[in-house]
Amino acid sequence: MTVTTRPTAPATHITADIAKGPRPALLLAVIALCTAVTAANIYLAAPLLGLIARSFGASPSSAGWIASVAQLGYAIGLLAFAPLGDTADRRRLVAALSGLAGAALVAAGLAPGLPALAAAVLVACAGTVVPQLLVPLVAERAPADRRGLHVAAVVAGLFTGIVAARVLGGLAGQAFGWRPVFFGAAALTVTVGLLTALMLPRETRPRRASNPLKNIAGLPRLLRSSADLRAACLRQAGLFGAWSSLWTTLSLLLTAPQPFHFSTGTAGLFGLFGLTSTAVAPVSGTLIDRFGPRRVVTAAYVLAALSLPLFWLGGHRIWALCAAAVLIHAGLMAGQVANQTRALGATPMPSTANTAYVVSAFIGGASASALAGPAFSAWGWNGVCAIAVASVVVGWLGGRGKGSVRN
């Protein structure tokens, strides 16, 4: 299976005390749990948008932009904190970021209005880049012949967290209200984050380490110099934008008086379709090894394109909405694995390329979801589907470029 995270840092950059501490299997399980809990925070507000809008007496479109703020916060965290994983002690980073996210989630639960809630969600999601610190560490510690399995376990945890945010968040919101959901997420984030930090191996860093700010400043130059990296970034931004526009407004469609009038808890169950991503990941890795990432990306866009008319029909037919959800998740994950593989092989600076890739994807998602809320308010579900179509078209056309990377 292809490892789709950034490559292991050279041994001269880090010395980890891996001889001591918990058994590898136990540490891996705790890291996967931490990844799930922190990743859930990015999508925590999505199934609660209807409840949030009603509690503040706001329109659905006014609350819908909270979802895009969450993705922007994560992108900011990637730029500000993820590069520090190459230069600082990750134990301290995980503890500090978990504390930051937990405090911001408490502030979100206490927010008196939408602006305060948006600010708190922005900070909380900026602190949820912990998975970008943990996945490289897992790759470093894993035996060479089992590295793919170990990394896959953590990636599975990440997508499990995304599913849990929608399903459990929706059910808990219906039962207790949206504010207790944020308080509960804060408690989980801090508890699991500190436990993970305590179990991580000690690290020592050389005095002369790379400057993360310098790496960030070099992102535009790196994108200009690599056609393969640009293509991977644009292609995934298009896929993630389509998924985000549809998924962040889906609860507004399902809980509206017409045509479905589902409860918040029932609408949250649609998050279970995210389990499709976990099943597709290993299959995508095998196909990439055999056929190369470009063909898999093409297949991902075919799946996404097939889902779009079903999403439009799903505005009135629940079976079409279910089928579309399976297709869009399969396309998103296949594209994620293939595009990230292409990005990491496009340049001799894979860590910086990984930052550019992930930030590009989340900017695409945030932009599309920011447009989806007003589109839903103005034109209903048809407007959201139009945003998704535009995102897929722009991503495909923008990523049309010649490159040399096959595997």
Short mmCIF file of N, CA and C in Angstrom, two decimals, residues 284-293:
data_model
loop_
_atom_site.label_atom_id
_atom_site.label_comp_id
_atom_site.label_asym_id
_atom_site.label_seq_id
_atom_site.Cartn_x
_atom_site.Cartn_y
_atom_site.Cartn_z
N SER A 284 -7.20 2.18 -3.25
CA SER A 284 -6.57 3.24 -4.04
C SER A 284 -5.06 3.10 -4.04
N GLY A 285 -4.49 2.76 -2.87
CA GLY A 285 -3.04 2.59 -2.80
C GLY A 285 -2.55 1.49 -3.72
N THR A 286 -3.28 0.38 -3.77
CA THR A 286 -2.91 -0.73 -4.65
C THR A 286 -2.99 -0.32 -6.12
N LEU A 287 -4.04 0.40 -6.48
CA LEU A 287 -4.20 0.83 -7.87
C LEU A 287 -3.13 1.83 -8.27
N ILE A 288 -2.73 2.70 -7.34
CA ILE A 288 -1.67 3.67 -7.65
C ILE A 288 -0.36 2.95 -7.92
N ASP A 289 -0.04 1.94 -7.10
CA ASP A 289 1.19 1.18 -7.31
C ASP A 289 1.19 0.49 -8.67
N ARG A 290 0.03 0.12 -9.14
CA ARG A 290 -0.05 -0.64 -10.39
C ARG A 290 -0.19 0.26 -11.62
N PHE A 291 -1.01 1.29 -11.52
CA PHE A 291 -1.32 2.10 -12.70
C PHE A 291 -0.80 3.54 -12.64
N GLY A 292 -0.34 3.98 -11.48
CA GLY A 292 0.12 5.35 -11.34
C GLY A 292 -0.97 6.27 -10.83
N PRO A 293 -0.59 7.39 -10.21
CA PRO A 293 -1.58 8.27 -9.59
C PRO A 293 -2.49 8.99 -10.57
#
